[in-house]
mmCIF file of N, CA, C and O in Angstrom:
data_model
loop_
_atom_site.group_PDB
_atom_site.id
_atom_site.type_symbol
_atom_site.label_atom_id
_atom_site.label_comp_id
_atom_site.label_asym_id
_atom_site.label_seq_id
_atom_site.Cartn_x
_atom_site.Cartn_y
_atom_site.Cartn_z
ATOM 1 N N UNK A 271 -27.263 12.671 15.011
ATOM 2 C CA UNK A 271 -27.479 10.668 15.520
ATOM 3 C C UNK A 271 -28.294 10.265 13.962
ATOM 4 O O UNK A 271 -29.210 10.436 13.405
ATOM 5 N N UNK A 272 -27.295 9.201 14.500
ATOM 6 C CA UNK A 272 -27.518 8.286 12.934
ATOM 7 C C UNK A 272 -28.494 6.502 13.637
ATOM 8 O O UNK A 272 -27.263 6.503 14.325
ATOM 9 N N UNK A 273 -29.123 6.137 13.106
ATOM 10 C CA UNK A 273 -30.140 5.034 13.581
ATOM 11 C C UNK A 273 -29.250 3.926 12.552
ATOM 12 O O UNK A 273 -29.646 3.875 10.913
ATOM 13 N N UNK A 274 -29.302 2.957 12.717
ATOM 14 C CA UNK A 274 -28.932 1.620 12.147
ATOM 15 C C UNK A 274 -29.591 0.462 12.679
ATOM 16 O O UNK A 274 -29.138 0.213 13.336
ATOM 17 N N UNK A 275 -30.407 -0.410 11.561
ATOM 18 C CA UNK A 275 -30.968 -0.943 12.401
ATOM 19 C C UNK A 275 -30.414 -2.378 12.356
ATOM 20 O O UNK A 275 -29.038 -2.291 12.032
ATOM 21 N N UNK A 276 -30.534 -3.593 13.567
ATOM 22 C CA UNK A 276 -30.085 -4.625 13.507
ATOM 23 C C UNK A 276 -29.563 -5.365 12.104
ATOM 24 O O UNK A 276 -27.982 -5.780 11.708
ATOM 25 N N UNK A 277 -29.713 -5.370 11.298
ATOM 26 C CA UNK A 277 -30.008 -6.209 10.125
ATOM 27 C C UNK A 277 -28.813 -5.263 9.233
ATOM 28 O O UNK A 277 -27.552 -5.824 8.851
ATOM 29 N N UNK A 278 -28.474 -4.019 8.985
ATOM 30 C CA UNK A 278 -27.193 -3.094 8.915
ATOM 31 C C UNK A 278 -26.320 -3.262 9.554
ATOM 32 O O UNK A 278 -25.115 -3.018 8.861
ATOM 33 N N UNK A 279 -26.224 -3.547 10.753
ATOM 34 C CA UNK A 279 -25.204 -3.522 12.043
ATOM 35 C C UNK A 279 -24.615 -4.641 11.085
ATOM 36 O O UNK A 279 -23.275 -5.176 11.116
ATOM 37 N N UNK A 280 -25.242 -6.318 11.332
ATOM 38 C CA UNK A 280 -24.875 -7.275 10.682
ATOM 39 C C UNK A 280 -24.019 -7.361 9.680
ATOM 40 O O UNK A 280 -22.797 -7.923 9.522
ATOM 41 N N UNK A 281 -24.410 -6.386 8.300
ATOM 42 C CA UNK A 281 -24.004 -6.298 7.265
ATOM 43 C C UNK A 281 -22.637 -5.695 7.317
ATOM 44 O O UNK A 281 -21.668 -5.969 6.672
ATOM 45 N N UNK A 282 -22.510 -4.646 8.161
ATOM 46 C CA UNK A 282 -21.707 -3.658 8.354
ATOM 47 C C UNK A 282 -20.075 -4.636 8.730
ATOM 48 O O UNK A 282 -19.488 -4.835 8.407
ATOM 49 N N UNK A 283 -20.701 -5.553 9.745
ATOM 50 C CA UNK A 283 -19.861 -6.461 10.735
ATOM 51 C C UNK A 283 -19.193 -7.291 9.533
ATOM 52 O O UNK A 283 -17.540 -7.519 9.802
ATOM 53 N N UNK A 284 -19.697 -7.939 8.809
ATOM 54 C CA UNK A 284 -19.317 -8.994 8.234
ATOM 55 C C UNK A 284 -18.336 -8.090 6.471
ATOM 56 O O UNK A 284 -17.817 -9.031 6.377
ATOM 57 N N UNK A 285 -18.885 -6.847 6.294
ATOM 58 C CA UNK A 285 -18.050 -6.047 5.157
ATOM 59 C C UNK A 285 -16.853 -6.129 6.046
ATOM 60 O O UNK A 285 -15.504 -5.720 5.650
ATOM 61 N N UNK A 286 -16.910 -5.657 6.977
ATOM 62 C CA UNK A 286 -15.590 -4.874 7.966
ATOM 63 C C UNK A 286 -15.025 -6.696 8.051
ATOM 64 O O UNK A 286 -13.511 -6.698 8.154
ATOM 65 N N UNK A 287 -15.429 -7.546 8.045
ATOM 66 C CA UNK A 287 -14.481 -8.420 8.734
ATOM 67 C C UNK A 287 -13.748 -9.335 7.414
ATOM 68 O O UNK A 287 -12.955 -9.655 7.202
ATOM 69 N N UNK A 288 -14.456 -9.037 6.031
ATOM 70 C CA UNK A 288 -14.292 -9.186 5.579
ATOM 71 C C UNK A 288 -13.101 -8.020 4.434
ATOM 72 O O UNK A 288 -12.475 -9.231 3.542
ATOM 73 N N UNK A 289 -12.640 -7.281 5.434
ATOM 74 C CA UNK A 289 -11.669 -6.338 4.565
ATOM 75 C C UNK A 289 -10.892 -6.994 4.706
ATOM 76 O O UNK A 289 -9.909 -7.569 5.372
ATOM 77 N N UNK A 290 -9.529 -6.495 4.119
ATOM 78 C CA UNK A 290 -8.283 -6.571 3.763
ATOM 79 C C UNK A 290 -6.998 -5.648 4.704
ATOM 80 O O UNK A 290 -6.306 -6.119 4.971
ATOM 81 N N UNK A 291 -7.669 -4.834 4.656
ATOM 82 C CA UNK A 291 -7.019 -3.190 5.882
ATOM 83 C C UNK A 291 -8.050 -3.057 6.699
ATOM 84 O O UNK A 291 -9.095 -3.231 6.878
ATOM 85 N N UNK A 292 -6.969 -3.035 7.420
ATOM 86 C CA UNK A 292 -7.258 -2.502 8.859
ATOM 87 C C UNK A 292 -9.005 -1.008 8.604
ATOM 88 O O UNK A 292 -8.648 -0.101 7.551
ATOM 89 N N UNK A 293 -9.259 -1.511 9.357
ATOM 90 C CA UNK A 293 -10.738 -0.211 9.445
ATOM 91 C C UNK A 293 -11.287 0.689 10.164
ATOM 92 O O UNK A 293 -11.713 -0.223 11.695
ATOM 93 N N UNK A 294 -10.858 1.906 9.605
ATOM 94 C CA UNK A 294 -11.300 2.866 11.123
ATOM 95 C C UNK A 294 -12.764 3.290 11.760
ATOM 96 O O UNK A 294 -13.259 3.915 12.711
ATOM 97 N N UNK A 295 -13.498 3.063 10.521
ATOM 98 C CA UNK A 295 -15.529 2.972 10.795
ATOM 99 C C UNK A 295 -15.723 3.298 9.868
ATOM 100 O O UNK A 295 -14.949 2.702 8.094
ATOM 101 N N UNK A 296 -17.063 3.444 9.130
ATOM 102 C CA UNK A 296 -18.008 3.157 7.966
ATOM 103 C C UNK A 296 -18.355 5.129 7.613
ATOM 104 O O UNK A 296 -18.605 5.369 8.648
ATOM 105 N N UNK A 297 -17.323 5.211 6.637
ATOM 106 C CA UNK A 297 -17.681 6.181 5.864
ATOM 107 C C UNK A 297 -18.897 6.203 5.168
ATOM 108 O O UNK A 297 -19.674 5.516 4.212
ATOM 109 N N UNK A 298 -19.788 7.859 5.501
ATOM 110 C CA UNK A 298 -21.460 7.574 4.904
ATOM 111 C C UNK A 298 -21.261 8.931 4.469
ATOM 112 O O UNK A 298 -21.097 10.743 4.328
ATOM 113 N N UNK A 299 -21.553 8.876 3.003
ATOM 114 C CA UNK A 299 -21.487 10.633 2.087
ATOM 115 C C UNK A 299 -22.405 11.025 1.573
ATOM 116 O O UNK A 299 -23.658 10.164 0.950
ATOM 117 N N UNK A 300 -22.519 12.301 0.706
ATOM 118 C CA UNK A 300 -24.003 12.372 -0.469
ATOM 119 C C UNK A 300 -22.986 12.413 -1.325
ATOM 120 O O UNK A 300 -22.752 13.720 -1.505
ATOM 121 N N UNK A 301 -24.116 12.518 -2.376
ATOM 122 C CA UNK A 301 -23.166 13.377 -3.660
ATOM 123 C C UNK A 301 -24.349 13.007 -4.846
ATOM 124 O O UNK A 301 -25.884 13.017 -4.795
ATOM 125 N N UNK A 302 -24.088 14.150 -5.590
ATOM 126 C CA UNK A 302 -24.763 14.367 -6.974
ATOM 127 C C UNK A 302 -25.168 13.377 -7.204
ATOM 128 O O UNK A 302 -24.317 12.322 -7.682
ATOM 129 N N UNK A 303 -26.519 13.326 -8.029
ATOM 130 C CA UNK A 303 -26.847 11.966 -8.221
ATOM 131 C C UNK A 303 -27.932 11.196 -8.223
ATOM 132 O O UNK A 303 -28.112 11.559 -6.920
ATOM 133 N N UNK A 304 -28.717 9.815 -8.360
ATOM 134 C CA UNK A 304 -29.354 9.455 -8.398
ATOM 135 C C UNK A 304 -30.907 10.004 -9.234
ATOM 136 O O UNK A 304 -30.596 10.695 -9.644
ATOM 137 N N UNK A 305 -31.806 8.905 -8.988
ATOM 138 C CA UNK A 305 -33.232 9.909 -9.969
ATOM 139 C C UNK A 305 -33.770 10.892 -9.292
ATOM 140 O O UNK A 305 -34.225 11.852 -9.278
ATOM 141 N N UNK A 306 -33.432 11.116 -7.462
ATOM 142 C CA UNK A 306 -34.178 12.811 -6.635
ATOM 143 C C UNK A 306 -32.701 13.745 -6.629
ATOM 144 O O UNK A 306 -33.115 14.677 -5.990
ATOM 145 N N UNK A 307 -31.622 13.730 -7.349
ATOM 146 C CA UNK A 307 -30.360 14.536 -7.159
ATOM 147 C C UNK A 307 -29.634 14.855 -5.960
ATOM 148 O O UNK A 307 -27.948 14.878 -6.706
ATOM 149 N N UNK A 308 -29.816 13.580 -5.479
ATOM 150 C CA UNK A 308 -28.867 13.204 -4.592
ATOM 151 C C UNK A 308 -28.467 11.212 -4.028
ATOM 152 O O UNK A 308 -29.716 11.344 -3.699
ATOM 153 N N UNK A 309 -27.648 11.424 -4.291
ATOM 154 C CA UNK A 309 -27.586 9.708 -3.445
ATOM 155 C C UNK A 309 -26.624 9.543 -2.655
ATOM 156 O O UNK A 309 -25.644 10.478 -2.152
ATOM 157 N N UNK A 310 -26.739 8.420 -1.848
ATOM 158 C CA UNK A 310 -26.136 8.146 -0.432
ATOM 159 C C UNK A 310 -24.804 6.861 -1.302
ATOM 160 O O UNK A 310 -24.713 6.308 -1.551
ATOM 161 N N UNK A 311 -23.881 7.292 -0.663
ATOM 162 C CA UNK A 311 -22.402 6.635 -0.309
ATOM 163 C C UNK A 311 -22.070 6.200 1.265
ATOM 164 O O UNK A 311 -22.247 6.743 2.498
ATOM 165 N N UNK A 312 -21.599 4.874 0.995
ATOM 166 C CA UNK A 312 -21.126 4.588 1.945
ATOM 167 C C UNK A 312 -19.829 3.344 1.897
ATOM 168 O O UNK A 312 -19.400 2.647 0.798
ATOM 169 N N UNK A 313 -19.167 3.657 2.913
ATOM 170 C CA UNK A 313 -17.697 2.317 2.443
ATOM 171 C C UNK A 313 -16.872 2.882 3.585
ATOM 172 O O UNK A 313 -17.259 3.495 4.779
ATOM 173 N N UNK A 314 -15.899 1.516 4.262
ATOM 174 C CA UNK A 314 -14.732 1.358 4.899
ATOM 175 C C UNK A 314 -14.110 2.440 4.881
ATOM 176 O O UNK A 314 -13.137 2.201 3.595
ATOM 177 N N UNK A 315 -13.732 2.935 5.825
ATOM 178 C CA UNK A 315 -12.538 4.109 5.861
ATOM 179 C C UNK A 315 -11.468 3.454 6.871
ATOM 180 O O UNK A 315 -11.651 3.482 8.051
ATOM 181 N N UNK A 316 -10.145 4.022 5.987
ATOM 182 C CA UNK A 316 -9.147 3.694 6.837
ATOM 183 C C UNK A 316 -8.309 4.459 7.823
ATOM 184 O O UNK A 316 -7.528 4.113 8.777
ATOM 185 N N UNK A 317 -8.809 5.209 7.745
ATOM 186 C CA UNK A 317 -8.330 7.037 9.123
ATOM 187 C C UNK A 317 -10.007 7.636 8.956
ATOM 188 O O UNK A 317 -11.008 7.910 7.353
ATOM 189 N N UNK A 318 -9.821 8.625 10.163
ATOM 190 C CA UNK A 318 -10.225 9.293 10.473
ATOM 191 C C UNK A 318 -10.047 10.359 9.717
ATOM 192 O O UNK A 318 -9.127 11.068 10.117
ATOM 193 N N UNK A 319 -10.654 11.635 9.072
ATOM 194 C CA UNK A 319 -10.281 12.845 9.072
ATOM 195 C C UNK A 319 -10.525 13.753 9.854
ATOM 196 O O UNK A 319 -11.280 13.417 10.726
ATOM 197 N N UNK A 320 -9.854 14.442 10.166
ATOM 198 C CA UNK A 320 -9.730 15.537 11.329
ATOM 199 C C UNK A 320 -10.608 16.755 11.342
ATOM 200 O O UNK A 320 -11.208 16.404 12.650
ATOM 201 N N UNK A 321 -11.944 16.499 10.332
ATOM 202 C CA UNK A 321 -12.846 16.928 10.682
ATOM 203 C C UNK A 321 -14.158 16.635 10.315
ATOM 204 O O UNK A 321 -15.389 16.546 10.437
ATOM 205 N N UNK A 322 -13.978 15.231 10.616
ATOM 206 C CA UNK A 322 -15.015 14.175 10.792
ATOM 207 C C UNK A 322 -16.002 14.681 12.071
ATOM 208 O O UNK A 322 -15.420 14.619 13.336
ATOM 209 N N UNK A 323 -17.175 13.742 12.039
ATOM 210 C CA UNK A 323 -17.934 14.136 13.012
ATOM 211 C C UNK A 323 -17.786 12.173 13.119
ATOM 212 O O UNK A 323 -17.942 10.682 12.120
ATOM 213 N N UNK A 324 -17.441 11.880 14.366
ATOM 214 C CA UNK A 324 -17.845 10.686 14.781
ATOM 215 C C UNK A 324 -18.589 9.763 15.991
ATOM 216 O O UNK A 324 -19.183 10.873 17.170
ATOM 217 N N UNK A 325 -19.417 9.057 15.258
ATOM 218 C CA UNK A 325 -20.524 8.338 16.124
ATOM 219 C C UNK A 325 -20.094 7.124 16.392
ATOM 220 O O UNK A 325 -19.845 6.253 15.794
ATOM 221 N N UNK A 326 -21.100 6.763 17.707
ATOM 222 C CA UNK A 326 -20.741 5.395 18.005
ATOM 223 C C UNK A 326 -21.562 4.269 18.109
ATOM 224 O O UNK A 326 -22.902 5.155 18.629
ATOM 225 N N UNK A 327 -22.355 3.518 16.884
ATOM 226 C CA UNK A 327 -23.534 2.873 17.083
ATOM 227 C C UNK A 327 -23.778 1.390 17.131
ATOM 228 O O UNK A 327 -23.527 0.901 16.008
ATOM 229 N N UNK A 328 -23.707 0.940 18.134
ATOM 230 C CA UNK A 328 -24.060 -0.383 19.184
ATOM 231 C C UNK A 328 -22.190 -0.762 18.267
ATOM 232 O O UNK A 328 -22.048 -2.440 18.095
ATOM 233 N N UNK A 329 -21.059 -0.127 18.623
ATOM 234 C CA UNK A 329 -20.085 -0.899 18.369
ATOM 235 C C UNK A 329 -19.526 -0.503 17.204
ATOM 236 O O UNK A 329 -18.230 -0.214 16.780
ATOM 237 N N UNK A 330 -20.103 -0.086 16.506
ATOM 238 C CA UNK A 330 -19.444 0.599 14.720
ATOM 239 C C UNK A 330 -19.240 2.014 14.816
ATOM 240 O O UNK A 330 -19.958 2.734 14.644
ATOM 241 N N UNK A 331 -18.420 2.312 14.112
ATOM 242 C CA UNK A 331 -17.760 4.203 14.077
ATOM 243 C C UNK A 331 -17.974 3.823 13.379
ATOM 244 O O UNK A 331 -17.288 3.675 11.702
ATOM 245 N N UNK A 332 -18.888 5.300 13.001
ATOM 246 C CA UNK A 332 -19.588 6.575 11.419
ATOM 247 C C UNK A 332 -18.408 7.632 11.362
ATOM 248 O O UNK A 332 -18.941 8.621 12.593
ATOM 249 N N UNK A 333 -18.243 7.595 9.568
ATOM 250 C CA UNK A 333 -17.325 8.843 10.214
ATOM 251 C C UNK A 333 -18.729 9.682 9.396
ATOM 252 O O UNK A 333 -18.497 8.814 8.129
ATOM 253 N N UNK A 334 -18.936 11.081 9.565
ATOM 254 C CA UNK A 334 -19.259 11.548 8.655
ATOM 255 C C UNK A 334 -18.869 13.201 8.346
ATOM 256 O O UNK A 334 -18.524 13.923 9.238
ATOM 257 N N UNK A 335 -18.319 13.708 7.205
ATOM 258 C CA UNK A 335 -18.219 15.121 7.074
ATOM 259 C C UNK A 335 -18.847 15.742 7.052
ATOM 260 O O UNK A 335 -20.299 15.999 7.638
ATOM 261 N N UNK A 336 -18.579 17.020 7.428
ATOM 262 C CA UNK A 336 -18.825 17.890 8.155
ATOM 263 C C UNK A 336 -20.041 18.956 7.500
ATOM 264 O O UNK A 336 -20.978 19.170 7.314
ATOM 265 N N UNK A 337 -19.675 18.813 6.073
ATOM 266 C CA UNK A 337 -21.170 19.083 5.178
ATOM 267 C C UNK A 337 -22.296 18.158 5.062
ATOM 268 O O UNK A 337 -23.451 18.274 4.599
ATOM 269 N N UNK A 338 -21.827 16.856 4.903
ATOM 270 C CA UNK A 338 -22.890 15.991 4.867
ATOM 271 C C UNK A 338 -23.891 15.907 6.387
ATOM 272 O O UNK A 338 -24.286 15.230 5.712
ATOM 273 N N UNK A 339 -23.506 15.761 7.794
ATOM 274 C CA UNK A 339 -23.854 15.404 8.195
ATOM 275 C C UNK A 339 -25.591 15.798 8.673
ATOM 276 O O UNK A 339 -25.947 15.827 8.761
ATOM 277 N N UNK A 340 -25.600 17.372 8.215
ATOM 278 C CA UNK A 340 -26.782 18.366 7.792
ATOM 279 C C UNK A 340 -28.092 17.737 7.363
ATOM 280 O O UNK A 340 -29.082 17.427 7.655
ATOM 281 N N UNK A 341 -27.526 16.995 5.800
ATOM 282 C CA UNK A 341 -28.325 15.940 5.255
ATOM 283 C C UNK A 341 -28.697 14.507 6.070
ATOM 284 O O UNK A 341 -29.304 13.941 5.749
ATOM 285 N N UNK A 342 -27.974 14.344 6.970
ATOM 286 C CA UNK A 342 -27.937 12.876 7.304
ATOM 287 C C UNK A 342 -28.713 12.663 8.907
ATOM 288 O O UNK A 342 -28.567 11.164 9.066
ATOM 289 N N UNK A 343 -28.999 13.508 8.909
ATOM 290 C CA UNK A 343 -29.242 13.673 10.679
ATOM 291 C C UNK A 343 -30.015 12.951 10.946
ATOM 292 O O UNK A 343 -30.969 13.218 10.395
ATOM 293 N N UNK A 344 -30.733 12.176 11.756
ATOM 294 C CA UNK A 344 -31.635 11.158 11.978
ATOM 295 C C UNK A 344 -31.917 10.322 11.037
ATOM 296 O O UNK A 344 -32.687 9.749 11.566
ATOM 297 N N UNK A 345 -31.280 10.137 9.748
ATOM 298 C CA UNK A 345 -32.117 9.352 9.166
ATOM 299 C C UNK A 345 -31.657 7.075 9.637
ATOM 300 O O UNK A 345 -30.715 7.312 10.535
ATOM 301 N N UNK A 346 -32.184 7.028 9.067
ATOM 302 C CA UNK A 346 -32.254 5.577 9.765
ATOM 303 C C UNK A 346 -31.533 4.464 8.497
ATOM 304 O O UNK A 346 -32.348 5.123 7.235
ATOM 305 N N UNK A 347 -31.069 3.644 8.868
ATOM 306 C CA UNK A 347 -30.356 2.590 7.260
ATOM 307 C C UNK A 347 -30.815 0.948 7.846
ATOM 308 O O UNK A 347 -29.976 0.802 9.309
ATOM 309 N N UNK A 348 -31.390 1.344 6.828
ATOM 310 C CA UNK A 348 -31.026 -0.258 7.340
ATOM 311 C C UNK A 348 -30.922 -1.013 5.913
ATOM 312 O O UNK A 348 -30.367 -0.815 4.999
ATOM 313 N N UNK A 349 -30.319 -2.628 6.748
ATOM 314 C CA UNK A 349 -30.109 -3.775 4.928
ATOM 315 C C UNK A 349 -31.301 -4.955 4.630
ATOM 316 O O UNK A 349 -31.478 -5.396 5.495
ATOM 317 N N UNK A 350 -31.691 -4.864 3.510
ATOM 318 C CA UNK A 350 -32.805 -5.457 3.588
ATOM 319 C C UNK A 350 -32.353 -6.696 1.877
ATOM 320 O O UNK A 350 -30.960 -6.186 1.035
ATOM 321 N N UNK A 351 -32.573 -7.952 1.907
ATOM 322 C CA UNK A 351 -31.608 -9.556 1.497
ATOM 323 C C UNK A 351 -33.311 -9.667 1.106
ATOM 324 O O UNK A 351 -33.396 -10.251 1.295
ATOM 325 N N UNK A 352 -33.708 -9.339 -0.513
ATOM 326 C CA UNK A 352 -34.207 -10.159 -0.768
ATOM 327 C C UNK A 352 -35.021 -10.931 -2.315
ATOM 328 O O UNK A 352 -33.601 -10.313 -2.986
ATOM 329 N N UNK A 353 -35.503 -11.467 -2.676
ATOM 330 C CA UNK A 353 -35.541 -11.600 -4.377
ATOM 331 C C UNK A 353 -35.698 -10.578 -4.477
ATOM 332 O O UNK A 353 -34.893 -10.913 -6.241
ATOM 333 N N UNK A 354 -35.942 -9.334 -4.181
ATOM 334 C CA UNK A 354 -35.817 -7.932 -6.010
ATOM 335 C C UNK A 354 -34.496 -6.949 -4.826
ATOM 336 O O UNK A 354 -34.908 -6.484 -6.574
ATOM 337 N N UNK A 355 -34.144 -7.040 -4.155
ATOM 338 C CA UNK A 355 -33.455 -6.166 -3.809
ATOM 339 C C UNK A 355 -32.378 -6.851 -2.384
ATOM 340 O O UNK A 355 -33.246 -7.155 -1.650
ATOM 341 N N UNK A 356 -31.013 -6.018 -2.915
ATOM 342 C CA UNK A 356 -30.068 -6.369 -2.075
ATOM 343 C C UNK A 356 -29.221 -5.463 -1.893
ATOM 344 O O UNK A 356 -28.941 -4.538 -2.705
ATOM 345 N N UNK A 357 -29.082 -4.600 -0.433
ATOM 346 C CA UNK A 357 -28.375 -4.136 -0.227
ATOM 347 C C UNK A 357 -29.281 -2.726 1.055
ATOM 348 O O UNK A 357 -29.879 -3.360 1.767
ATOM 349 N N UNK A 358 -28.575 -1.604 1.139
ATOM 350 C CA UNK A 358 -28.402 -1.041 2.268
ATOM 351 C C UNK A 358 -29.905 0.256 1.585
ATOM 352 O O UNK A 358 -29.978 0.302 0.639
ATOM 353 N N UNK A 359 -30.393 0.572 2.850
ATOM 354 C CA UNK A 359 -31.940 1.511 2.006
ATOM 355 C C UNK A 359 -31.978 2.638 3.499
ATOM 356 O O UNK A 359 -31.746 2.252 4.703
ATOM 357 N N UNK A 360 -32.000 3.603 3.168
ATOM 358 C CA UNK A 360 -32.361 4.661 3.845
ATOM 359 C C UNK A 360 -33.371 5.274 3.963
ATOM 360 O O UNK A 360 -33.977 5.286 3.048
ATOM 361 N N UNK A 361 -33.692 5.580 5.521
ATOM 362 C CA UNK A 361 -35.373 6.329 5.473
ATOM 363 C C UNK A 361 -34.538 7.841 5.954
ATOM 364 O O UNK A 361 -34.343 7.689 7.371
ATOM 365 N N UNK A 362 -34.554 8.881 5.554
ATOM 366 C CA UNK A 362 -34.167 10.273 5.690
ATOM 367 C C UNK A 362 -35.343 11.589 6.156
ATOM 368 O O UNK A 362 -36.163 11.924 5.036
ATOM 369 N N UNK A 363 -35.757 11.073 7.275
ATOM 370 C CA UNK A 363 -36.712 12.784 7.448
ATOM 371 C C UNK A 363 -35.604 13.726 7.498
ATOM 372 O O UNK A 363 -36.939 14.585 6.882
ATOM 373 N N UNK A 364 -34.597 14.436 6.737
ATOM 374 C CA UNK A 364 -34.748 15.168 6.499
ATOM 375 C C UNK A 364 -35.041 15.565 4.942
ATOM 376 O O UNK A 364 -34.592 17.046 4.776
ATOM 377 N N UNK A 365 -35.174 14.298 3.743
ATOM 378 C CA UNK A 365 -35.543 14.663 3.119
ATOM 379 C C UNK A 365 -36.842 15.474 2.309
ATOM 380 O O UNK A 365 -37.633 14.599 3.067
ATOM 381 N N UNK A 366 -36.734 16.291 1.478
ATOM 382 C CA UNK A 366 -38.093 16.443 0.768
ATOM 383 C C UNK A 366 -38.917 15.806 -0.188
ATOM 384 O O UNK A 366 -40.039 16.022 -0.722
ATOM 385 N N UNK A 367 -37.701 14.999 -1.558
ATOM 386 C CA UNK A 367 -38.414 13.563 -1.846
ATOM 387 C C UNK A 367 -37.504 11.979 -1.710
ATOM 388 O O UNK A 367 -36.341 12.129 -1.471
ATOM 389 N N UNK A 368 -38.090 11.432 -2.428
ATOM 390 C CA UNK A 368 -36.990 9.892 -2.406
ATOM 391 C C UNK A 368 -37.273 9.379 -3.182
ATOM 392 O O UNK A 368 -38.623 8.925 -3.290
ATOM 393 N N UNK A 369 -36.374 8.717 -4.375
ATOM 394 C CA UNK A 369 -36.715 7.744 -4.868
ATOM 395 C C UNK A 369 -37.789 6.076 -4.073
ATOM 396 O O UNK A 369 -37.055 6.013 -3.067
ATOM 397 N N UNK A 370 -37.889 5.145 -5.133
ATOM 398 C CA UNK A 370 -38.691 4.298 -4.637
ATOM 399 C C UNK A 370 -37.306 3.371 -3.831
ATOM 400 O O UNK A 370 -37.786 2.258 -3.365
ATOM 401 N N UNK A 371 -36.313 2.652 -4.776
ATOM 402 C CA UNK A 371 -35.233 2.145 -3.484
ATOM 403 C C UNK A 371 -34.684 2.275 -2.572
ATOM 404 O O UNK A 371 -33.882 1.881 -2.149
ATOM 405 N N UNK A 372 -34.965 4.096 -1.467
ATOM 406 C CA UNK A 372 -34.232 4.303 -1.236
ATOM 407 C C UNK A 372 -32.867 4.865 -1.243
ATOM 408 O O UNK A 372 -32.402 4.540 0.018
ATOM 409 N N UNK A 373 -32.646 5.324 -1.886
ATOM 410 C CA UNK A 373 -31.132 5.054 -2.281
ATOM 411 C C UNK A 373 -30.753 6.404 -3.474
ATOM 412 O O UNK A 373 -29.606 7.209 -2.662
ATOM 413 N N UNK A 374 -31.602 7.454 -3.265
ATOM 414 C CA UNK A 374 -31.573 8.736 -3.674
ATOM 415 C C UNK A 374 -32.672 9.527 -2.540
ATOM 416 O O UNK A 374 -33.663 9.003 -2.548
ATOM 417 N N UNK A 375 -32.164 11.075 -2.545
ATOM 418 C CA UNK A 375 -33.447 12.064 -2.486
ATOM 419 C C UNK A 375 -32.947 13.095 -2.736
ATOM 420 O O UNK A 375 -31.777 13.626 -3.646
ATOM 421 N N UNK A 376 -33.611 14.046 -2.160
ATOM 422 C CA UNK A 376 -33.096 15.596 -2.313
ATOM 423 C C UNK A 376 -33.731 16.027 -0.681
ATOM 424 O O UNK A 376 -34.940 15.588 0.082
ATOM 425 N N UNK A 377 -33.228 17.498 -1.075
ATOM 426 C CA UNK A 377 -33.567 18.554 0.114
ATOM 427 C C UNK A 377 -34.256 19.577 -0.307
ATOM 428 O O UNK A 377 -34.077 19.950 -1.195
#
């Protein structure tokens, strides 16, 4: 299960409304990089891949590939808009370490 705060849901809905192309869902990814070794990625996806895990959170479809899912299971995604930081922040109980900005982690 992936959790989104109300602020994150509102932000994703704004991005979907502003998209010039149809959106099948929000893809959540993990790739090497960031200050802790792995970093999160998100993008609006036009099509669901055959092997995607698909979840619905408050009407939003989330798409996660099978390799990424174990690393983000039970993650909570928030959207922060402050003077010092604007963007998505991830709270991942699977992470053994996490950077202070909340955008990268290690397992």
